[in-house]
mmCIF file of C-alpha atoms in Angstrom:
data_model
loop_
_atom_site.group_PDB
_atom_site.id
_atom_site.type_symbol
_atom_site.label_atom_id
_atom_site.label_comp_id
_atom_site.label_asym_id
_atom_site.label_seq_id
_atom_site.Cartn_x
_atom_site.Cartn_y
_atom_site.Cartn_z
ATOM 1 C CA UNK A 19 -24.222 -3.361 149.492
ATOM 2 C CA UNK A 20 -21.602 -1.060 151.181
ATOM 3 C CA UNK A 21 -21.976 2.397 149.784
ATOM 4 C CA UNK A 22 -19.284 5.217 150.424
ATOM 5 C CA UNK A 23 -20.173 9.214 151.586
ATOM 6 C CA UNK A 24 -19.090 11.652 148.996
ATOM 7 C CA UNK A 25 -15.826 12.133 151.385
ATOM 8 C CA UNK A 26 -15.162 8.423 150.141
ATOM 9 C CA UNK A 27 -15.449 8.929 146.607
ATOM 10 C CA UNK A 28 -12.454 7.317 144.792
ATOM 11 C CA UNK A 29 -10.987 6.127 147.596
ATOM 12 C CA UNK A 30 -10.138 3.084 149.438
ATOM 13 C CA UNK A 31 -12.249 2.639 152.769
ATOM 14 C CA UNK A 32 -9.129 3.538 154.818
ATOM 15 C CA UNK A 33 -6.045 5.364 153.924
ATOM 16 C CA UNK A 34 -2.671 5.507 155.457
ATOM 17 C CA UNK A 35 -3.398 8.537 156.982
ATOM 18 C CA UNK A 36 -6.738 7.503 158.690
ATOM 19 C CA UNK A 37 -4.930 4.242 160.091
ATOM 20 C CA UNK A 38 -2.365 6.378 162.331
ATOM 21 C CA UNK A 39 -5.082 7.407 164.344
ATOM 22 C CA UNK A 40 -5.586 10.910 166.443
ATOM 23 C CA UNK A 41 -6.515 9.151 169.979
ATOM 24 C CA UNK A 42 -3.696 6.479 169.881
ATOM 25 C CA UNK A 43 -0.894 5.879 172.364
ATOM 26 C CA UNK A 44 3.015 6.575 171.345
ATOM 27 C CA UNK A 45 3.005 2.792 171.416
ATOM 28 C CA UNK A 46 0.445 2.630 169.102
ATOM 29 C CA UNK A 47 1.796 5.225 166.673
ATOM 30 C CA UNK A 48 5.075 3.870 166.871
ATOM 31 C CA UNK A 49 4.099 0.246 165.664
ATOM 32 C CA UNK A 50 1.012 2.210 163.313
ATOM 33 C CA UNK A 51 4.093 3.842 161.793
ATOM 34 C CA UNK A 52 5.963 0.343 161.423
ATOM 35 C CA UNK A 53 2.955 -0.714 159.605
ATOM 36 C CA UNK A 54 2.765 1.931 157.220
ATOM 37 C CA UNK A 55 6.264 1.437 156.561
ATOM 38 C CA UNK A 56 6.002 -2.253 155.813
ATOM 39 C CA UNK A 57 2.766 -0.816 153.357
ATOM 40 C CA UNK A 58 5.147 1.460 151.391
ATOM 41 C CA UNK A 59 7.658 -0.738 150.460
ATOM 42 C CA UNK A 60 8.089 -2.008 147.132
ATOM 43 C CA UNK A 61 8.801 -5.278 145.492
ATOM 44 C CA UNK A 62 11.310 -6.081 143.163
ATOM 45 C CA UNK A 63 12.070 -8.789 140.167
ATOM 46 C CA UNK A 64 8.534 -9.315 139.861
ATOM 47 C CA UNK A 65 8.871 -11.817 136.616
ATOM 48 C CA UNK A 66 11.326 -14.249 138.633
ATOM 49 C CA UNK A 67 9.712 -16.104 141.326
ATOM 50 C CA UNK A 68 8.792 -14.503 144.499
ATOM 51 C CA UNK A 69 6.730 -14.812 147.740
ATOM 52 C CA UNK A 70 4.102 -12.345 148.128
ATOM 53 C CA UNK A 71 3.011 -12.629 151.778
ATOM 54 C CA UNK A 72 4.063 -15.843 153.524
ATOM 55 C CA UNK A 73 3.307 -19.398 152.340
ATOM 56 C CA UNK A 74 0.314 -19.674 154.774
ATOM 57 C CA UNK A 75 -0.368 -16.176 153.764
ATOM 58 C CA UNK A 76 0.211 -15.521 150.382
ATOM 59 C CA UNK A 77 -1.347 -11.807 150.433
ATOM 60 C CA UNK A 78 0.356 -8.578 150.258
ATOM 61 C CA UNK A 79 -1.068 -4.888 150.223
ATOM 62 C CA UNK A 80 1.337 -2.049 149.016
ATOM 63 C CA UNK A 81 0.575 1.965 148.476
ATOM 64 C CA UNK A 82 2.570 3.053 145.686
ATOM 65 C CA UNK A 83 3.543 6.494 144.351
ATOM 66 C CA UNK A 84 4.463 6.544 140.803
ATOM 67 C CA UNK A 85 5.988 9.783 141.406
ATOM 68 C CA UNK A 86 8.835 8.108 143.440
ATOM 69 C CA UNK A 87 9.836 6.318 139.716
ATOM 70 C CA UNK A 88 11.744 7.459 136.647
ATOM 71 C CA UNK A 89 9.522 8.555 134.318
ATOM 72 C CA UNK A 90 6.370 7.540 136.134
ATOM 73 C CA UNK A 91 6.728 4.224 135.046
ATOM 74 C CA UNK A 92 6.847 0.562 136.754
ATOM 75 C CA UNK A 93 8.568 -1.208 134.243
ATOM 76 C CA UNK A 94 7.183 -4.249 132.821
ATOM 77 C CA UNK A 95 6.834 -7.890 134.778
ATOM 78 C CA UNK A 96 4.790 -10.641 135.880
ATOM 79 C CA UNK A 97 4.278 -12.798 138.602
ATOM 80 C CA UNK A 98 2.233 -16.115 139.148
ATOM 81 C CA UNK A 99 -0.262 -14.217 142.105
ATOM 82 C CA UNK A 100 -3.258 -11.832 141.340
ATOM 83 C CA UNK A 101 -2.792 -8.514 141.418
ATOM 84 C CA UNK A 102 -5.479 -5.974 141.885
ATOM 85 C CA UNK A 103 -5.301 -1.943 141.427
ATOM 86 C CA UNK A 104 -7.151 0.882 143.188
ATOM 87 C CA UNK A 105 -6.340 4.197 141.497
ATOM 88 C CA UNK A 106 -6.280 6.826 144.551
ATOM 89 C CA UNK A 107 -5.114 10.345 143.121
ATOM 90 C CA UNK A 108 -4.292 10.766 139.405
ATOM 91 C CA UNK A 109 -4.504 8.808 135.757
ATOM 92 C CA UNK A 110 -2.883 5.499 134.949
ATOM 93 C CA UNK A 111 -2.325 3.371 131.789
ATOM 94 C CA UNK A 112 -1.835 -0.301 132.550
ATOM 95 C CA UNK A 113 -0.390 -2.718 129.381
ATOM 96 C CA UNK A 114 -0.507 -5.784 128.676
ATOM 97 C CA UNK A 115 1.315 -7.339 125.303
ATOM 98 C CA UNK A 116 -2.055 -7.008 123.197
ATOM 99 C CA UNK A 117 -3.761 -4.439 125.431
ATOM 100 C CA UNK A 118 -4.046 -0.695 127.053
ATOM 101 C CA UNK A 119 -6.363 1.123 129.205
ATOM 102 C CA UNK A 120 -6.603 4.068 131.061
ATOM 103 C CA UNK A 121 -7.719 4.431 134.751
ATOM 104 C CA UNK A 122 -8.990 7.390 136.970
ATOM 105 C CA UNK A 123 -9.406 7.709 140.675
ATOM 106 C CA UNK A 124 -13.158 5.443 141.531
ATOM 107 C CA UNK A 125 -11.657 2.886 138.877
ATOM 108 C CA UNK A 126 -9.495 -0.466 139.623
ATOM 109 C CA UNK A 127 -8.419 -3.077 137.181
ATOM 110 C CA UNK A 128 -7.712 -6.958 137.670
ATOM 111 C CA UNK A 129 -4.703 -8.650 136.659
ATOM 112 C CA UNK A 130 -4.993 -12.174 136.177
ATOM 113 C CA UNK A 131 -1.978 -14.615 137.075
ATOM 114 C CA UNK A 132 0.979 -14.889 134.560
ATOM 115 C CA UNK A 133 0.018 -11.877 132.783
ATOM 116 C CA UNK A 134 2.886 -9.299 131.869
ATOM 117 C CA UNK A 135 1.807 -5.690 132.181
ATOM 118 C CA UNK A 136 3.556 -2.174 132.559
ATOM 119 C CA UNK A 137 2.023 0.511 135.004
ATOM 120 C CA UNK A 138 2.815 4.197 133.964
ATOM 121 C CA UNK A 139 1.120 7.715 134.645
ATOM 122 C CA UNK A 140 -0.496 8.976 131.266
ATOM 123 C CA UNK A 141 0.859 12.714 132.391
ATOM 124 C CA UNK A 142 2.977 14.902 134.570
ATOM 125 C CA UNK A 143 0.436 14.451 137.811
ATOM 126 C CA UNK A 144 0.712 12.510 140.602
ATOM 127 C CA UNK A 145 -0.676 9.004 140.651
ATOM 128 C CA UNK A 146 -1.225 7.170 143.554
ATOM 129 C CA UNK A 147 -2.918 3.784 144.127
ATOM 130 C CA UNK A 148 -3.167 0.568 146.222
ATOM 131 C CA UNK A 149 -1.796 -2.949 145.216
ATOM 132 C CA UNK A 150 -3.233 -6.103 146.416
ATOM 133 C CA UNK A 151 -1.070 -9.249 145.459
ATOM 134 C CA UNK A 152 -2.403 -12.424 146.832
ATOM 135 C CA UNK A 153 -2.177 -16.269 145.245
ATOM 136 C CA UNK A 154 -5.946 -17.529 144.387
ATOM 137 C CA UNK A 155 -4.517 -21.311 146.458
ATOM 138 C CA UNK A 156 -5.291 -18.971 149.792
ATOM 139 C CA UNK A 157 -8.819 -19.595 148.928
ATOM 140 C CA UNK A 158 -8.943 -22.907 147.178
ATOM 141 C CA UNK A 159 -5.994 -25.192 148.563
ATOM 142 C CA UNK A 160 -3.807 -26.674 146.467
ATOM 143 C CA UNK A 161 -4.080 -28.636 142.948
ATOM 144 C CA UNK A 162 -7.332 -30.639 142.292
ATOM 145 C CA UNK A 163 -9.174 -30.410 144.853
ATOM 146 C CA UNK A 164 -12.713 -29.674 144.555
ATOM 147 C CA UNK A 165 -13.211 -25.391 145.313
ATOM 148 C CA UNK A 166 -10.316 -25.347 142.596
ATOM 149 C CA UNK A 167 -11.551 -27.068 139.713
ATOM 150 C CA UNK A 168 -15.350 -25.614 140.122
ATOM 151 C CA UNK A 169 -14.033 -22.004 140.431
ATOM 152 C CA UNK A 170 -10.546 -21.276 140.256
ATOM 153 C CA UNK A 171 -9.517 -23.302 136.866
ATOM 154 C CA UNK A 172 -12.290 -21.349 135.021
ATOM 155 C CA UNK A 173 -10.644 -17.889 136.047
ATOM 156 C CA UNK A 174 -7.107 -18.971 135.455
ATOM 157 C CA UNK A 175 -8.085 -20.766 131.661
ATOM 158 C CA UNK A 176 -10.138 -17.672 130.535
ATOM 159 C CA UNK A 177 -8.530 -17.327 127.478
ATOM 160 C CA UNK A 178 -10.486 -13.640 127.188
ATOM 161 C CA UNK A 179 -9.479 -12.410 130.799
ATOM 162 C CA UNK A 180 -5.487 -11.021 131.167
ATOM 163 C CA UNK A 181 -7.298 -7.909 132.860
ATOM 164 C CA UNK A 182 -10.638 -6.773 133.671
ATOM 165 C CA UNK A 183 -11.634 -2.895 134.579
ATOM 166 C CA UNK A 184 -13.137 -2.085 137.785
ATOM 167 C CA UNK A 185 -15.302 1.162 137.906
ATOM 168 C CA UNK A 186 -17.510 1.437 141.000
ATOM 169 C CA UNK A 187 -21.037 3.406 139.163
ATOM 170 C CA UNK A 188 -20.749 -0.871 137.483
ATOM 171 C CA UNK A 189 -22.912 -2.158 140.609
ATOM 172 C CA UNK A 190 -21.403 -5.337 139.739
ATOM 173 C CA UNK A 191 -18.076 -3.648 139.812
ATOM 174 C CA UNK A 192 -18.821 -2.354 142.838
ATOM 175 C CA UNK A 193 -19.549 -4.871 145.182
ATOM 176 C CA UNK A 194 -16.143 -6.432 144.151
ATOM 177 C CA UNK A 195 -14.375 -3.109 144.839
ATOM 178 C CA UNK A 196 -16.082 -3.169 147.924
ATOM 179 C CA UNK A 197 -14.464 -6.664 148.882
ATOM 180 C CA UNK A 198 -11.224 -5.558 147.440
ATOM 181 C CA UNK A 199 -11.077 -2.524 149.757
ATOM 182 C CA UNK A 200 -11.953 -4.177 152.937
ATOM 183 C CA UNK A 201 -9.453 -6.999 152.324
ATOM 184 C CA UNK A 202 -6.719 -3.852 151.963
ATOM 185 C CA UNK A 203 -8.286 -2.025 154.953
ATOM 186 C CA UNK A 204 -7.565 -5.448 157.015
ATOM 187 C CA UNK A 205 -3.969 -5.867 155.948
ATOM 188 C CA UNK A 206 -2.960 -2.333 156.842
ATOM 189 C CA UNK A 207 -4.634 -2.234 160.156
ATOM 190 C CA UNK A 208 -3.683 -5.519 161.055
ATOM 191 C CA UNK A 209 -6.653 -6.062 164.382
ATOM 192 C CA UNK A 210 -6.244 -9.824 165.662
ATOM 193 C CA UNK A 211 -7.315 -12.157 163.049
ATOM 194 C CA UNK A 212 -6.951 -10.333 159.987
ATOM 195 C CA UNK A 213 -5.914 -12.801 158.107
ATOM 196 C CA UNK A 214 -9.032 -14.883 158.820
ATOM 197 C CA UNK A 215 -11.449 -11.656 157.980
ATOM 198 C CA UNK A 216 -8.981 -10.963 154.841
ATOM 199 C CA UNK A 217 -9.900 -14.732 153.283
ATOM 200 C CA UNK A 218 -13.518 -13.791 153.681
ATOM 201 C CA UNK A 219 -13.448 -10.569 151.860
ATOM 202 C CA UNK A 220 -11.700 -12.529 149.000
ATOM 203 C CA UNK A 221 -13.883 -15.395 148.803
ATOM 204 C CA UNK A 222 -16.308 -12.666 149.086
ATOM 205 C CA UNK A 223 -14.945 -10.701 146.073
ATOM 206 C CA UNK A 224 -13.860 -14.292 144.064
ATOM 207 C CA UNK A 225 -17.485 -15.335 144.302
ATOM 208 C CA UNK A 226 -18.911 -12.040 142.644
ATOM 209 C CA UNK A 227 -16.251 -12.243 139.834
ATOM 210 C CA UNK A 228 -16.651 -16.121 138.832
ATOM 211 C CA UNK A 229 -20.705 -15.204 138.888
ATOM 212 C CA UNK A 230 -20.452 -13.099 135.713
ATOM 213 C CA UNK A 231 -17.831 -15.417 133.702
ATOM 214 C CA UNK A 232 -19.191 -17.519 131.361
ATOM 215 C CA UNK A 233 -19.716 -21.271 131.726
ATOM 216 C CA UNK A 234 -17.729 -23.950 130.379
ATOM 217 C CA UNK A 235 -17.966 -27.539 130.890
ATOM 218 C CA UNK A 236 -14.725 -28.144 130.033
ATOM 219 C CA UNK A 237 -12.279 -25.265 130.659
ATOM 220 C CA UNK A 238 -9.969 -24.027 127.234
ATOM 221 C CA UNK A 239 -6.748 -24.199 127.946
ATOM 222 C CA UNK A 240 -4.677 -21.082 129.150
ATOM 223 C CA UNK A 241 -4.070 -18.784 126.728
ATOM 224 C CA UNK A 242 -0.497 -17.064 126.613
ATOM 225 C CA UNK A 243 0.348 -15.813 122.961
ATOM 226 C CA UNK A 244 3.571 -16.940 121.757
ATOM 227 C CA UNK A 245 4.870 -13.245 121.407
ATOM 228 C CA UNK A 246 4.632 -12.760 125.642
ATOM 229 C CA UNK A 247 6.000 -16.793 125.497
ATOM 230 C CA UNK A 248 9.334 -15.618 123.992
ATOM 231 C CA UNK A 249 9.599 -12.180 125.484
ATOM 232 C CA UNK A 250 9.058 -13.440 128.911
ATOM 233 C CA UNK A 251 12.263 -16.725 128.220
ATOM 234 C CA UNK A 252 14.338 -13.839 126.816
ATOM 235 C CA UNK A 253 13.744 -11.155 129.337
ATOM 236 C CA UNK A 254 14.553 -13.691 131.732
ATOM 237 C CA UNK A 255 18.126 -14.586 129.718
ATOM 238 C CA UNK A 256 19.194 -11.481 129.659
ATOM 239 C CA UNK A 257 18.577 -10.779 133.455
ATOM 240 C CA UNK A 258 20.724 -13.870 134.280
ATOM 241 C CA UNK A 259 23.261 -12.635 131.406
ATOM 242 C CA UNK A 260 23.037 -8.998 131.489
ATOM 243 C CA UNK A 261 26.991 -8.376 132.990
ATOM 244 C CA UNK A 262 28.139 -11.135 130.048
ATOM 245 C CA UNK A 263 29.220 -9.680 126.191
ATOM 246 C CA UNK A 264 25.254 -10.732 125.073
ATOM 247 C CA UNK A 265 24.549 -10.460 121.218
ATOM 248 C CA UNK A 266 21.179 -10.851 119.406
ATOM 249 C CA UNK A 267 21.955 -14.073 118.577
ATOM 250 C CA UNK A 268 22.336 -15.431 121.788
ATOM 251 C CA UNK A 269 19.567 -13.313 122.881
ATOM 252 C CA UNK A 270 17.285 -15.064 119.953
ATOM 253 C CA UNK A 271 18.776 -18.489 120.498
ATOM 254 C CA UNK A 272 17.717 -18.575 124.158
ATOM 255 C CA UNK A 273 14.176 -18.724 123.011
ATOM 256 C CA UNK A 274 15.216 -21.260 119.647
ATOM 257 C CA UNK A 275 13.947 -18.340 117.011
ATOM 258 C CA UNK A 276 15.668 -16.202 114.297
ATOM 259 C CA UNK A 277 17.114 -12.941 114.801
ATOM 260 C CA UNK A 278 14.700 -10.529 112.994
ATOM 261 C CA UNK A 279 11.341 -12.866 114.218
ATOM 262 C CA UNK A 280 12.835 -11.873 118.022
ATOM 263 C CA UNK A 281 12.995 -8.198 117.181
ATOM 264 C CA UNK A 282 9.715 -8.869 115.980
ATOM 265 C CA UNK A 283 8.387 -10.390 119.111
ATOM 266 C CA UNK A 284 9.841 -7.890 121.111
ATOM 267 C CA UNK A 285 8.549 -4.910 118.996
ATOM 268 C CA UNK A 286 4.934 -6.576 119.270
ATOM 269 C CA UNK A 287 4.943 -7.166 123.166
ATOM 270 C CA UNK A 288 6.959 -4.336 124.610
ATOM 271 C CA UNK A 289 7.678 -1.594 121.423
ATOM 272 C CA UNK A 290 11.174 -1.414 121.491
ATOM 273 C CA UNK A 291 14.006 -3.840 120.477
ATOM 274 C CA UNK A 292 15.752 -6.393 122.276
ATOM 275 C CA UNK A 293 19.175 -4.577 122.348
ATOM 276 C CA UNK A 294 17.209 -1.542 123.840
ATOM 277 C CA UNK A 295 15.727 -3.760 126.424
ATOM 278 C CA UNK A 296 19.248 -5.304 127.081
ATOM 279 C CA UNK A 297 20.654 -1.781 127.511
ATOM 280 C CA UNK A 298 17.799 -0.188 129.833
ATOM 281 C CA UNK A 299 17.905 -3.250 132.214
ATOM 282 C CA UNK A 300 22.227 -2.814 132.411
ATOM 283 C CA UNK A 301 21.582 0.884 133.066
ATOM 284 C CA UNK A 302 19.052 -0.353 136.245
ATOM 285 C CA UNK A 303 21.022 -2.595 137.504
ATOM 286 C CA UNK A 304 24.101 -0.008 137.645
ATOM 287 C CA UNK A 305 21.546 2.502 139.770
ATOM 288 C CA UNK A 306 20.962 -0.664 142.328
ATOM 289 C CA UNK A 307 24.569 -1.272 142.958
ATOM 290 C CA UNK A 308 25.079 2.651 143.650
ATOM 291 C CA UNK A 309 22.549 2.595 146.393
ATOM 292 C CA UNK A 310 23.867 -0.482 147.280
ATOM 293 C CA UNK A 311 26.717 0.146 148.280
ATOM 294 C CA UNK A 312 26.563 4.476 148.980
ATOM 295 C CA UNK A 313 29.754 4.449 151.385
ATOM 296 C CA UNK A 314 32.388 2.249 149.149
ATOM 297 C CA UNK A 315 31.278 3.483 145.551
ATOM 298 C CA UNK A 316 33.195 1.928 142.593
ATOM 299 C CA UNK A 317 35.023 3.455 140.347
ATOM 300 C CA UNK A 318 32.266 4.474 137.238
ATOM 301 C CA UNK A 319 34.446 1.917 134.691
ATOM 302 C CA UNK A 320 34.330 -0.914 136.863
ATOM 303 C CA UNK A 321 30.771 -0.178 137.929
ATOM 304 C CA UNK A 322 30.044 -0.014 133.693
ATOM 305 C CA UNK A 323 32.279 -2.997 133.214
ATOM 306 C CA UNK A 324 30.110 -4.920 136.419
ATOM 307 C CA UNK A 325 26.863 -4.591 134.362
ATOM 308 C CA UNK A 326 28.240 -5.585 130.962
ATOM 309 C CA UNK A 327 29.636 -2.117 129.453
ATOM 310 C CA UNK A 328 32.667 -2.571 128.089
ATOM 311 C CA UNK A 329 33.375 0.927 127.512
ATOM 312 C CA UNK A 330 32.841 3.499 129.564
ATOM 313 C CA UNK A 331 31.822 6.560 127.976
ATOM 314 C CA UNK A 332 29.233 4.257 126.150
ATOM 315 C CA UNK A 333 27.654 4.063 129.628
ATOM 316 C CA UNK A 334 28.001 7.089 130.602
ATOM 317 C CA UNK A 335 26.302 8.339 126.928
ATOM 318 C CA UNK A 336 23.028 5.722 127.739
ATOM 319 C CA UNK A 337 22.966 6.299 131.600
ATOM 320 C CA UNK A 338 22.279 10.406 130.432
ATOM 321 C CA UNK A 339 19.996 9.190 127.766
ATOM 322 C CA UNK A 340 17.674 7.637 130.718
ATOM 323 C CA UNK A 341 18.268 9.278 133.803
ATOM 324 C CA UNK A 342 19.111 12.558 132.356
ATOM 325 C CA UNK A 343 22.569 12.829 134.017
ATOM 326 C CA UNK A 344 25.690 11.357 134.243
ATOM 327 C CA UNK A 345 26.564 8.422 136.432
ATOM 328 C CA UNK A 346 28.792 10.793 138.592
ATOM 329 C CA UNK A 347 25.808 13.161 138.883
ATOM 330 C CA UNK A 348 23.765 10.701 139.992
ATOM 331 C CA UNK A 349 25.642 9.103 143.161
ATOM 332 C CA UNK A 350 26.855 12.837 144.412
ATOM 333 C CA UNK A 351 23.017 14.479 144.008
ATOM 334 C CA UNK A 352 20.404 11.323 144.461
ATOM 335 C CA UNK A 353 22.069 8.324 145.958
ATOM 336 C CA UNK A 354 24.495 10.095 148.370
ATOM 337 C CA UNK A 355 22.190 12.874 149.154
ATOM 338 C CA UNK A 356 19.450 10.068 150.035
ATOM 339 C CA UNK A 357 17.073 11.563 147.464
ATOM 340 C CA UNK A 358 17.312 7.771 144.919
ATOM 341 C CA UNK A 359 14.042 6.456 144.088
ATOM 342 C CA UNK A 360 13.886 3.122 145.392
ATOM 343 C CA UNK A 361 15.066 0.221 143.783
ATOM 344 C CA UNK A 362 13.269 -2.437 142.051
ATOM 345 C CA UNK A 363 10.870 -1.550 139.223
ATOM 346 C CA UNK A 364 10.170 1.734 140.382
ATOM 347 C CA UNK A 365 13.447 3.056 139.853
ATOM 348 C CA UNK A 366 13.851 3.761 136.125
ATOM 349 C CA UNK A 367 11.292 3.715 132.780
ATOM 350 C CA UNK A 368 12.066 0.201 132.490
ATOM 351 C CA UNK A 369 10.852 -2.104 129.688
#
């Protein structure tokens, strides 16, 4: 069992910092720096389809600040890969529809495929922590074969696992933390073969996991309550609609239920309404199209009008209700001074 010095204590087994290296070559720390770069980057429209990784490699590592988004906050999505989380520096609350908990530095948490969750820091601290995102057919091939229907259908029909708590004094925990954080380790320094070494350490941490689940003969189906059914068929309307005139009807239609059981849905799964969903996301999208396109802004009214504002000072009223300044504020002081958080989910308190 790999066991860490006190030095290591709540961390990952390397760090950005440690990767760069004091004895490397200006080539090396030039194409080190690359790599941390590529690590840093964030992801966006996680609850449409996306590639994590490459087809042959569907694994991705990212180091994320929650200090670089609105609020703290990375707004609520899903996406059909695992995702793991190892808290580095500060507290963090991770949702699901029917679930919280709360998770210090020596803690991770497991996110199971399909699940829709929130990440947000639980106070005004930084939080730090590293994101592994990788598709379970890496390890088992594709549909039916044998590896998937011994030990990857049991995981994915769990109707009791949508997350699972890591906390490394659990020695159980620990050895799959330990897998975890050599399989990051590998992605971020990148030595010839990684990918190879990477499979193991999942396999290795897939095999610890499935050893502790219980034992079916014949796995349950998936469970998915109908709340996070609906929510996730509207949220995905009103991201294809959001620049349209959209009403609550239309909203409530695109999932074939009545108005007030929709408000209903949404007020179980995500605590707010759809209309204040509806408004939030049109405020995000108007902070992408700012940064992207810094050097030929438009005009605030047609940028309002572009995301489905028909009036104006409506959006400029909302935009200070979540950003805490105007629109007009916001390109001269964050966008055009180059201080915008990045764009994607880490960008604004999302839903």
């Amino acid at each position: 069992m790999h066991t860490t010095t006190p030095k290591d204590t709540n961390t990952v087994h390397t760090n950005i910092n440690e990767l760069s290296g004091t004895n490397l070559t200006a080539a090396d720390r030039s194409s080190r720096s690359s790599s941390k770069e590529e690590m840093l980057k964030t992801y966006t429209n996680l609850y449409e389809q996306k590639d994590f990784g490459t087809l042959d490699y569907p694994v991705s590592v990212y180091y994320l600040d929650l200090s670089q988004s609105y609020m703290n906050r990375i707004r609520w999505h899903w996406h059909e890969e695992m995702e793991i989380l190892i808290i580095n520096t500060g507290i963090a609350q991770i949702a699901t529809d029917d679930d919280t908990c709360t998770l210090q530095p020596g803690q991770g948490i497991i996110i199971n495929q399909s699940v829709m969750h929130s990440i947000q820091s639980i106070d005004q601290n930084n939080c730090t922590f590293y994101s592994l995102v990788f598709h379970p057919d890496f390890l088992f091939g594709h549909k039916n074969s044998y590896l998937q229907t011994q030990f990857l259908l049991p995981v994915q029909n769990f109707c009791l696992f949508k997350m699972l708590v890591l906390d490394e004094k659990d020695s159980w925990h620990e050895r799959m933390m330990d897998a975890i954080n050599d399989t990051i380790a590998v992605n971020m320094m990148k030595p010839f073969g990684y990918e190879i070494a990477a499979k193991g350490h999942l396999c290795r941490f897939w095999s610890e996991l499935i050893s502790k689940l219980p034992k079916t003969g014949t796995a349950p189906p998936p469970h998915v309550s109908l709340d996070e059914q609906r929510v996730k068929q509207a949220m995905l309307y009103i991201r294809l609609h959001h620049a349209e005139p959209l009403s609550l009807d239309e909203i409530a239609d695109s999932v074939h239920i009545s108005k007030s059981e929709c408000c209903r849905c949404f007020a179980r799964t995500l605590q707010m309404t759809p209309f204040e969903y509806l408004m939030k996301y049109r405020i995000f999208e108007a902070t992408k199209k700012m940064m992207e396109h810094p050097d030929e802004p438009m005009s605030i009214a047609d940028l309002a009008l572009s995301v489905g504002f028909n009036n104006t000072s409506y959006f400029n009223k909302l935009f200070k209700k979540f950003l805490g300044c105007t629109p007009t504020y916001y390109r001269t002081h964050k966008v055009l001074a180059r201080d915008a958080a990045p764009s994607g989910p880490f960008s604004i308190p999302m839903p």
